[in-house]
């Protein structure tokens, strides 16, 4: 498999980290970070990712400040979670939650472009996928920057287990339409909720993220989509 060099659009570091956060990052990240195997054709050995066996492995792409990921790992004690986020302030935010909750041993962090990680995950290895409020890039000339495209969706289809759930949210109507169309074209995902009239509401086991709060405060109603990976 040819390693794809990707460009992450958006922020990695918006300002200097506060000394406490910098120290936390230096102390806690090395043990949790996923480094891709040097052989560009090799996949990650998921059996060696966590110190203790886990029942299922979930993935969150673009976890932002980490509050949703921290909630899921707290609420699902038998599950391991991989979080992808290139934004350093966000990674420090997640680490703070994990330290407070004592859940770091079931989380691994990929601090780079999620698409580099997707290429190195084995087929049918992920039991649930979260992509919440990924950057909408509303201007037409920026649409090619959107995370959701045919290539990313076929990577999702490959890594998800049969029957696995793919959760997606956005507050941008254009990105909602784009995603509904792209996912429908892919043909291996089925919508869990029927869309007729009102959009589906956020399920109770899906806590509000900081981005959702901001969207609501600015008068934008988010849309929550749940798909199932159709059995192979
Ligand atoms: C609008 S924010 C939403 C954050 C969070 N999910 C929430 O709901 O609050 C989108 C996040 O996706 C991250 N992101 C953007 N491109 C990414 C990529 N290629 N791989 C992983 N994360 C990415 C950004 O750094 C940013 O933190």
PDB file of C-alpha atoms and ligand atoms in Angstrom:
ATOM      1  CA  UNK A   1       0.000   0.000   0.000  1.00  0.00           C
ATOM      2  CA  UNK A   2       1.412   3.370  -0.983  1.00  0.00           C
ATOM      3  CA  UNK A   3       1.590   5.774   1.984  1.00  0.00           C
ATOM      4  CA  UNK A   4      -0.596   8.777   1.184  1.00  0.00           C
ATOM      5  CA  UNK A   5       0.861  12.105   2.255  1.00  0.00           C
ATOM      6  CA  UNK A   6      -1.960  14.220   3.492  1.00  0.00           C
ATOM      7  CA  UNK A   7      -2.324  17.796   4.414  1.00  0.00           C
ATOM      8  CA  UNK A   8      -4.339  18.695   7.484  1.00  0.00           C
ATOM      9  CA  UNK A   9      -6.208  21.925   6.910  1.00  0.00           C
ATOM     10  CA  UNK A  10      -6.851  23.973  10.033  1.00  0.00           C
ATOM     11  CA  UNK A  11      -4.995  24.473  13.258  1.00  0.00           C
ATOM     12  CA  UNK A  12      -2.408  22.275  14.917  1.00  0.00           C
ATOM     13  CA  UNK A  13      -1.394  24.863  17.520  1.00  0.00           C
ATOM     14  CA  UNK A  14      -3.267  28.163  17.801  1.00  0.00           C
ATOM     15  CA  UNK A  15      -1.104  29.715  20.529  1.00  0.00           C
ATOM     16  CA  UNK A  16       1.505  28.542  23.017  1.00  0.00           C
ATOM     17  CA  UNK A  17       0.282  25.959  25.468  1.00  0.00           C
ATOM     18  CA  UNK A  18       0.027  27.016  29.105  1.00  0.00           C
ATOM     19  CA  UNK A  19       2.973  25.544  31.075  1.00  0.00           C
ATOM     20  CA  UNK A  20       0.718  23.065  32.943  1.00  0.00           C
ATOM     21  CA  UNK A  21      -0.776  21.767  29.693  1.00  0.00           C
ATOM     22  CA  UNK A  22       2.652  21.549  28.056  1.00  0.00           C
ATOM     23  CA  UNK A  23       3.910  19.519  31.025  1.00  0.00           C
ATOM     24  CA  UNK A  24       0.848  17.245  30.861  1.00  0.00           C
ATOM     25  CA  UNK A  25       1.432  16.674  27.149  1.00  0.00           C
ATOM     26  CA  UNK A  26       5.088  15.794  27.717  1.00  0.00           C
ATOM     27  CA  UNK A  27       4.243  13.531  30.637  1.00  0.00           C
ATOM     28  CA  UNK A  28       1.199  11.666  29.335  1.00  0.00           C
ATOM     29  CA  UNK A  29       1.244  11.644  25.537  1.00  0.00           C
ATOM     30  CA  UNK A  30       4.319   9.450  24.859  1.00  0.00           C
ATOM     31  CA  UNK A  31       2.707   6.386  26.477  1.00  0.00           C
ATOM     32  CA  UNK A  32      -0.580   6.898  24.617  1.00  0.00           C
ATOM     33  CA  UNK A  33       0.483   8.048  21.180  1.00  0.00           C
ATOM     34  CA  UNK A  34       0.231   5.699  18.217  1.00  0.00           C
ATOM     35  CA  UNK A  35       3.307   5.729  16.004  1.00  0.00           C
ATOM     36  CA  UNK A  36       2.781   4.187  12.597  1.00  0.00           C
ATOM     37  CA  UNK A  37       4.997   1.175  11.815  1.00  0.00           C
ATOM     38  CA  UNK A  38       8.068   2.236   9.818  1.00  0.00           C
ATOM     39  CA  UNK A  39       7.317  -0.210   7.012  1.00  0.00           C
ATOM     40  CA  UNK A  40       4.764   1.784   5.042  1.00  0.00           C
ATOM     41  CA  UNK A  41       2.898  -1.436   4.102  1.00  0.00           C
ATOM     42  CA  UNK A  42       2.613  -2.673   7.689  1.00  0.00           C
ATOM     43  CA  UNK A  43      -0.583  -2.380   9.699  1.00  0.00           C
ATOM     44  CA  UNK A  44      -0.833  -1.505  13.356  1.00  0.00           C
ATOM     45  CA  UNK A  45      -0.777  -4.522  15.655  1.00  0.00           C
ATOM     46  CA  UNK A  46      -4.003  -3.841  17.538  1.00  0.00           C
ATOM     47  CA  UNK A  47      -3.418  -6.760  19.888  1.00  0.00           C
ATOM     48  CA  UNK A  48      -0.506  -4.829  21.414  1.00  0.00           C
ATOM     49  CA  UNK A  49      -2.268  -1.483  21.733  1.00  0.00           C
ATOM     50  CA  UNK A  50      -3.694  -1.857  25.240  1.00  0.00           C
ATOM     51  CA  UNK A  51      -2.242  -3.409  28.404  1.00  0.00           C
ATOM     52  CA  UNK A  52      -5.415  -5.442  29.079  1.00  0.00           C
ATOM     53  CA  UNK A  53      -7.880  -7.159  26.699  1.00  0.00           C
ATOM     54  CA  UNK A  54     -10.766  -5.020  25.443  1.00  0.00           C
ATOM     55  CA  UNK A  55     -14.158  -6.159  24.170  1.00  0.00           C
ATOM     56  CA  UNK A  56     -14.332  -3.734  21.261  1.00  0.00           C
ATOM     57  CA  UNK A  57     -12.305  -0.960  19.646  1.00  0.00           C
ATOM     58  CA  UNK A  58     -13.891   2.374  18.731  1.00  0.00           C
ATOM     59  CA  UNK A  59     -12.442   5.315  16.810  1.00  0.00           C
ATOM     60  CA  UNK A  60     -13.134   9.055  17.052  1.00  0.00           C
ATOM     61  CA  UNK A  61     -11.787  11.334  14.325  1.00  0.00           C
ATOM     62  CA  UNK A  62     -11.291  15.020  15.173  1.00  0.00           C
ATOM     63  CA  UNK A  63     -12.113  14.745  18.898  1.00  0.00           C
ATOM     64  CA  UNK A  64     -11.582  18.495  19.477  1.00  0.00           C
ATOM     65  CA  UNK A  65     -11.356  19.147  23.219  1.00  0.00           C
ATOM     66  CA  UNK A  66     -11.963  15.448  23.934  1.00  0.00           C
ATOM     67  CA  UNK A  67     -15.131  15.678  26.028  1.00  0.00           C
ATOM     68  CA  UNK A  68     -17.118  13.232  23.877  1.00  0.00           C
ATOM     69  CA  UNK A  69     -14.277  10.689  23.745  1.00  0.00           C
ATOM     70  CA  UNK A  70     -13.728  10.962  27.510  1.00  0.00           C
ATOM     71  CA  UNK A  71     -17.459  10.386  28.072  1.00  0.00           C
ATOM     72  CA  UNK A  72     -17.556   7.308  25.834  1.00  0.00           C
ATOM     73  CA  UNK A  73     -14.554   5.699  27.495  1.00  0.00           C
ATOM     74  CA  UNK A  74     -16.045   6.363  30.956  1.00  0.00           C
ATOM     75  CA  UNK A  75     -19.453   5.013  29.965  1.00  0.00           C
ATOM     76  CA  UNK A  76     -18.120   1.877  28.223  1.00  0.00           C
ATOM     77  CA  UNK A  77     -15.615   0.226  30.556  1.00  0.00           C
ATOM     78  CA  UNK A  78     -14.910  -2.785  28.298  1.00  0.00           C
ATOM     79  CA  UNK A  79     -14.128  -0.702  25.224  1.00  0.00           C
ATOM     80  CA  UNK A  80     -10.821   0.730  23.979  1.00  0.00           C
ATOM     81  CA  UNK A  81     -10.825   3.993  22.045  1.00  0.00           C
ATOM     82  CA  UNK A  82      -8.476   5.497  19.487  1.00  0.00           C
ATOM     83  CA  UNK A  83      -8.740   9.265  19.126  1.00  0.00           C
ATOM     84  CA  UNK A  84      -7.283  11.214  16.170  1.00  0.00           C
ATOM     85  CA  UNK A  85      -6.676  14.920  16.556  1.00  0.00           C
ATOM     86  CA  UNK A  86      -3.820  17.040  15.193  1.00  0.00           C
ATOM     87  CA  UNK A  87      -4.750  20.109  17.294  1.00  0.00           C
ATOM     88  CA  UNK A  88      -2.349  20.176  20.257  1.00  0.00           C
ATOM     89  CA  UNK A  89      -4.630  22.158  22.599  1.00  0.00           C
ATOM     90  CA  UNK A  90      -7.341  19.540  21.993  1.00  0.00           C
ATOM     91  CA  UNK A  91      -4.988  16.665  22.792  1.00  0.00           C
ATOM     92  CA  UNK A  92      -4.023  18.362  26.063  1.00  0.00           C
ATOM     93  CA  UNK A  93      -7.752  18.788  26.819  1.00  0.00           C
ATOM     94  CA  UNK A  94      -8.390  15.068  26.316  1.00  0.00           C
ATOM     95  CA  UNK A  95      -5.391  14.138  28.482  1.00  0.00           C
ATOM     96  CA  UNK A  96      -6.785  16.267  31.301  1.00  0.00           C
ATOM     97  CA  UNK A  97     -10.090  14.344  31.189  1.00  0.00           C
ATOM     98  CA  UNK A  98      -8.316  10.972  31.073  1.00  0.00           C
ATOM     99  CA  UNK A  99      -6.101  11.793  34.036  1.00  0.00           C
ATOM    100  CA  UNK A 100      -9.065  13.003  36.083  1.00  0.00           C
ATOM    101  CA  UNK A 101     -11.107   9.886  35.207  1.00  0.00           C
ATOM    102  CA  UNK A 102      -8.285   7.327  35.417  1.00  0.00           C
ATOM    103  CA  UNK A 103      -9.223   5.951  31.980  1.00  0.00           C
ATOM    104  CA  UNK A 104      -6.001   6.577  30.023  1.00  0.00           C
ATOM    105  CA  UNK A 105      -5.169   2.862  29.829  1.00  0.00           C
ATOM    106  CA  UNK A 106      -8.080   2.325  27.403  1.00  0.00           C
ATOM    107  CA  UNK A 107      -7.275   5.262  25.094  1.00  0.00           C
ATOM    108  CA  UNK A 108      -4.670   5.685  22.377  1.00  0.00           C
ATOM    109  CA  UNK A 109      -4.059   8.929  20.503  1.00  0.00           C
ATOM    110  CA  UNK A 110      -3.018   9.504  16.915  1.00  0.00           C
ATOM    111  CA  UNK A 111      -1.948  13.183  16.848  1.00  0.00           C
ATOM    112  CA  UNK A 112      -2.042  13.632  13.081  1.00  0.00           C
ATOM    113  CA  UNK A 113      -4.237  13.382  10.000  1.00  0.00           C
ATOM    114  CA  UNK A 114      -6.724  10.548  10.562  1.00  0.00           C
ATOM    115  CA  UNK A 115      -6.360   9.407   6.957  1.00  0.00           C
ATOM    116  CA  UNK A 116      -2.772   8.327   7.594  1.00  0.00           C
ATOM    117  CA  UNK A 117      -4.041   6.120  10.406  1.00  0.00           C
ATOM    118  CA  UNK A 118      -6.979   4.701   8.416  1.00  0.00           C
ATOM    119  CA  UNK A 119      -4.560   3.206   5.874  1.00  0.00           C
ATOM    120  CA  UNK A 120      -2.804   1.271   8.653  1.00  0.00           C
ATOM    121  CA  UNK A 121      -5.837  -0.184  10.434  1.00  0.00           C
ATOM    122  CA  UNK A 122      -6.741  -3.804   9.672  1.00  0.00           C
ATOM    123  CA  UNK A 123      -9.961  -4.721   7.837  1.00  0.00           C
ATOM    124  CA  UNK A 124     -13.066  -5.064  10.043  1.00  0.00           C
ATOM    125  CA  UNK A 125     -11.251  -3.933  13.191  1.00  0.00           C
ATOM    126  CA  UNK A 126     -13.384  -1.007  14.414  1.00  0.00           C
ATOM    127  CA  UNK A 127     -16.705  -1.491  16.191  1.00  0.00           C
ATOM    128  CA  UNK A 128     -17.871   2.131  16.195  1.00  0.00           C
ATOM    129  CA  UNK A 129     -16.744   5.297  14.451  1.00  0.00           C
ATOM    130  CA  UNK A 130     -17.426   8.914  15.497  1.00  0.00           C
ATOM    131  CA  UNK A 131     -16.887  11.887  13.195  1.00  0.00           C
ATOM    132  CA  UNK A 132     -18.529  14.790  15.018  1.00  0.00           C
ATOM    133  CA  UNK A 133     -18.671  18.274  13.543  1.00  0.00           C
ATOM    134  CA  UNK A 134     -15.758  17.754  11.218  1.00  0.00           C
ATOM    135  CA  UNK A 135     -14.744  21.034   9.592  1.00  0.00           C
ATOM    136  CA  UNK A 136     -17.464  21.904   7.024  1.00  0.00           C
ATOM    137  CA  UNK A 137     -15.344  24.038   4.668  1.00  0.00           C
ATOM    138  CA  UNK A 138     -18.482  25.768   3.352  1.00  0.00           C
ATOM    139  CA  UNK A 139     -16.859  27.648   0.433  1.00  0.00           C
ATOM    140  CA  UNK A 140     -17.114  25.709  -2.812  1.00  0.00           C
ATOM    141  CA  UNK A 141     -13.419  26.065  -3.571  1.00  0.00           C
ATOM    142  CA  UNK A 142     -12.661  24.432  -0.203  1.00  0.00           C
ATOM    143  CA  UNK A 143     -14.996  21.416  -0.574  1.00  0.00           C
ATOM    144  CA  UNK A 144     -12.047  19.228  -1.516  1.00  0.00           C
ATOM    145  CA  UNK A 145     -10.719  19.768   2.019  1.00  0.00           C
ATOM    146  CA  UNK A 146     -13.709  18.015   3.575  1.00  0.00           C
ATOM    147  CA  UNK A 147     -12.852  14.838   5.449  1.00  0.00           C
ATOM    148  CA  UNK A 148     -15.827  13.012   3.951  1.00  0.00           C
ATOM    149  CA  UNK A 149     -15.095  11.959   0.384  1.00  0.00           C
ATOM    150  CA  UNK A 150     -15.224   8.755  -1.649  1.00  0.00           C
ATOM    151  CA  UNK A 151     -11.736   7.680  -0.587  1.00  0.00           C
ATOM    152  CA  UNK A 152     -12.256   8.237   3.152  1.00  0.00           C
ATOM    153  CA  UNK A 153     -15.642   6.502   3.018  1.00  0.00           C
ATOM    154  CA  UNK A 154     -14.183   3.407   1.379  1.00  0.00           C
ATOM    155  CA  UNK A 155     -11.519   3.367   4.108  1.00  0.00           C
ATOM    156  CA  UNK A 156     -14.333   3.555   6.721  1.00  0.00           C
ATOM    157  CA  UNK A 157     -16.149   0.693   4.962  1.00  0.00           C
ATOM    158  CA  UNK A 158     -12.972  -1.415   5.023  1.00  0.00           C
ATOM    159  CA  UNK A 159     -12.030  -0.880   8.686  1.00  0.00           C
ATOM    160  CA  UNK A 160     -15.528  -1.126  10.180  1.00  0.00           C
ATOM    161  CA  UNK A 161     -16.830  -4.469  11.384  1.00  0.00           C
ATOM    162  CA  UNK A 162     -20.054  -5.820   9.935  1.00  0.00           C
ATOM    163  CA  UNK A 163     -22.954  -4.063  11.664  1.00  0.00           C
ATOM    164  CA  UNK A 164     -20.671  -1.395  13.205  1.00  0.00           C
ATOM    165  CA  UNK A 165     -22.148   2.059  13.754  1.00  0.00           C
ATOM    166  CA  UNK A 166     -20.796   5.206  12.102  1.00  0.00           C
ATOM    167  CA  UNK A 167     -21.938   8.384  13.865  1.00  0.00           C
ATOM    168  CA  UNK A 168     -21.657  11.746  12.176  1.00  0.00           C
ATOM    169  CA  UNK A 169     -22.853  15.251  13.065  1.00  0.00           C
ATOM    170  CA  UNK A 170     -22.758  18.701  11.536  1.00  0.00           C
ATOM    171  CA  UNK A 171     -24.348  22.107  11.869  1.00  0.00           C
ATOM    172  CA  UNK A 172     -23.713  22.994   8.230  1.00  0.00           C
ATOM    173  CA  UNK A 173     -26.623  22.216   5.875  1.00  0.00           C
ATOM    174  CA  UNK A 174     -24.350  22.015   2.830  1.00  0.00           C
ATOM    175  CA  UNK A 175     -22.059  19.485   4.501  1.00  0.00           C
ATOM    176  CA  UNK A 176     -25.092  17.450   5.640  1.00  0.00           C
ATOM    177  CA  UNK A 177     -26.325  17.165   2.045  1.00  0.00           C
ATOM    178  CA  UNK A 178     -22.816  16.402   0.812  1.00  0.00           C
ATOM    179  CA  UNK A 179     -22.391  13.619   3.369  1.00  0.00           C
ATOM    180  CA  UNK A 180     -25.826  12.079   2.746  1.00  0.00           C
ATOM    181  CA  UNK A 181     -25.032  11.967  -0.984  1.00  0.00           C
ATOM    182  CA  UNK A 182     -21.484  10.638  -0.647  1.00  0.00           C
ATOM    183  CA  UNK A 183     -22.442   7.965   1.871  1.00  0.00           C
ATOM    184  CA  UNK A 184     -25.441   6.859  -0.230  1.00  0.00           C
ATOM    185  CA  UNK A 185     -23.122   6.481  -3.253  1.00  0.00           C
ATOM    186  CA  UNK A 186     -20.783   4.260  -1.258  1.00  0.00           C
ATOM    187  CA  UNK A 187     -23.596   1.687  -0.831  1.00  0.00           C
ATOM    188  CA  UNK A 188     -22.260  -0.138   2.249  1.00  0.00           C
ATOM    189  CA  UNK A 189     -23.835   2.130   4.859  1.00  0.00           C
ATOM    190  CA  UNK A 190     -27.504   2.108   5.831  1.00  0.00           C
ATOM    191  CA  UNK A 191     -29.083   4.992   7.762  1.00  0.00           C
ATOM    192  CA  UNK A 192     -30.373   3.823  11.149  1.00  0.00           C
ATOM    193  CA  UNK A 193     -32.996   6.541  11.494  1.00  0.00           C
ATOM    194  CA  UNK A 194     -35.594   7.266   8.861  1.00  0.00           C
ATOM    195  CA  UNK A 195     -35.287  10.841   7.651  1.00  0.00           C
ATOM    196  CA  UNK A 196     -38.708  12.298   7.019  1.00  0.00           C
ATOM    197  CA  UNK A 197     -39.557  15.855   8.007  1.00  0.00           C
ATOM    198  CA  UNK A 198     -37.523  16.416  11.161  1.00  0.00           C
ATOM    199  CA  UNK A 199     -33.886  15.453  11.422  1.00  0.00           C
ATOM    200  CA  UNK A 200     -33.030  12.740  13.956  1.00  0.00           C
ATOM    201  CA  UNK A 201     -32.127  14.027  17.423  1.00  0.00           C
ATOM    202  CA  UNK A 202     -28.899  13.279  19.251  1.00  0.00           C
ATOM    203  CA  UNK A 203     -29.139   9.886  21.031  1.00  0.00           C
ATOM    204  CA  UNK A 204     -28.858  10.042  24.839  1.00  0.00           C
ATOM    205  CA  UNK A 205     -25.503   8.224  24.894  1.00  0.00           C
ATOM    206  CA  UNK A 206     -24.006  10.944  22.710  1.00  0.00           C
ATOM    207  CA  UNK A 207     -23.034  13.902  24.914  1.00  0.00           C
ATOM    208  CA  UNK A 208     -23.014  17.446  23.641  1.00  0.00           C
ATOM    209  CA  UNK A 209     -19.605  18.640  22.436  1.00  0.00           C
ATOM    210  CA  UNK A 210     -18.186  22.120  22.779  1.00  0.00           C
ATOM    211  CA  UNK A 211     -18.685  22.686  19.067  1.00  0.00           C
ATOM    212  CA  UNK A 212     -22.362  21.724  19.294  1.00  0.00           C
ATOM    213  CA  UNK A 213     -22.889  24.187  22.166  1.00  0.00           C
ATOM    214  CA  UNK A 214     -21.308  26.938  20.081  1.00  0.00           C
ATOM    215  CA  UNK A 215     -23.452  26.080  17.047  1.00  0.00           C
ATOM    216  CA  UNK A 216     -26.682  26.172  19.086  1.00  0.00           C
ATOM    217  CA  UNK A 217     -25.682  29.448  20.760  1.00  0.00           C
ATOM    218  CA  UNK A 218     -25.233  30.928  17.281  1.00  0.00           C
ATOM    219  CA  UNK A 219     -28.654  29.634  16.160  1.00  0.00           C
ATOM    220  CA  UNK A 220     -27.533  26.672  14.027  1.00  0.00           C
ATOM    221  CA  UNK A 221     -29.361  23.384  14.698  1.00  0.00           C
ATOM    222  CA  UNK A 222     -27.083  20.357  14.373  1.00  0.00           C
ATOM    223  CA  UNK A 223     -27.986  17.230  12.432  1.00  0.00           C
ATOM    224  CA  UNK A 224     -27.053  13.808  13.817  1.00  0.00           C
ATOM    225  CA  UNK A 225     -26.692  10.832  11.496  1.00  0.00           C
ATOM    226  CA  UNK A 226     -26.212   7.214  12.464  1.00  0.00           C
ATOM    227  CA  UNK A 227     -25.248   4.640   9.864  1.00  0.00           C
ATOM    228  CA  UNK A 228     -24.721   0.913  10.087  1.00  0.00           C
ATOM    229  CA  UNK A 229     -21.983  -0.811   8.088  1.00  0.00           C
ATOM    230  CA  UNK A 230     -23.963  -3.378   6.098  1.00  0.00           C
ATOM    231  CA  UNK A 231     -22.614  -6.948   6.665  1.00  0.00           C
ATOM    232  CA  UNK A 232     -20.165  -8.056   3.976  1.00  0.00           C
TER     233      UNK A 232
HETATM  234  C1  LIG B   1     -14.975  21.702  14.199  1.00  0.00           C
HETATM  235  S1  LIG B   1     -13.908  20.760  15.179  1.00  0.00           S
HETATM  236  C2  LIG B   1     -15.007  19.689  16.094  1.00  0.00           C
HETATM  237  C3  LIG B   1     -14.353  19.084  17.287  1.00  0.00           C
HETATM  238  C4  LIG B   1     -15.202  18.103  18.127  1.00  0.00           C
HETATM  239  N1  LIG B   1     -15.515  16.902  17.390  1.00  0.00           N
HETATM  240  C5  LIG B   1     -16.452  18.741  18.641  1.00  0.00           C
HETATM  241  O1  LIG B   1     -17.563  18.331  18.257  1.00  0.00           O
HETATM  242  O2  LIG B   1     -16.333  19.664  19.485  1.00  0.00           O
HETATM  243  C6  LIG B   1     -13.161  19.642  13.993  1.00  0.00           C
HETATM  244  C7  LIG B   1     -11.922  18.954  14.532  1.00  0.00           C
HETATM  245  O3  LIG B   1     -11.423  18.028  13.570  1.00  0.00           O
HETATM  246  C8  LIG B   1     -10.005  18.084  13.573  1.00  0.00           C
HETATM  247  N2  LIG B   1      -9.520  17.624  12.254  1.00  0.00           N
HETATM  248  C9  LIG B   1      -9.541  18.304  11.088  1.00  0.00           C
HETATM  249  N3  LIG B   1      -9.004  17.579  10.096  1.00  0.00           N
HETATM  250  C10 LIG B   1      -8.639  16.386  10.659  1.00  0.00           C
HETATM  251  C11 LIG B   1      -8.025  15.219  10.137  1.00  0.00           C
HETATM  252  N4  LIG B   1      -7.681  15.132   8.839  1.00  0.00           N
HETATM  253  N5  LIG B   1      -7.782  14.188  10.983  1.00  0.00           N
HETATM  254  C12 LIG B   1      -8.136  14.288  12.300  1.00  0.00           C
HETATM  255  N6  LIG B   1      -8.724  15.372  12.840  1.00  0.00           N
HETATM  256  C13 LIG B   1      -8.970  16.411  12.031  1.00  0.00           C
HETATM  257  C14 LIG B   1      -9.697  19.551  13.839  1.00  0.00           C
HETATM  258  O4  LIG B   1      -8.394  19.745  14.376  1.00  0.00           O
HETATM  259  C15 LIG B   1     -10.788  19.932  14.827  1.00  0.00           C
HETATM  260  O5  LIG B   1     -10.392  19.774  16.175  1.00  0.00           O
END
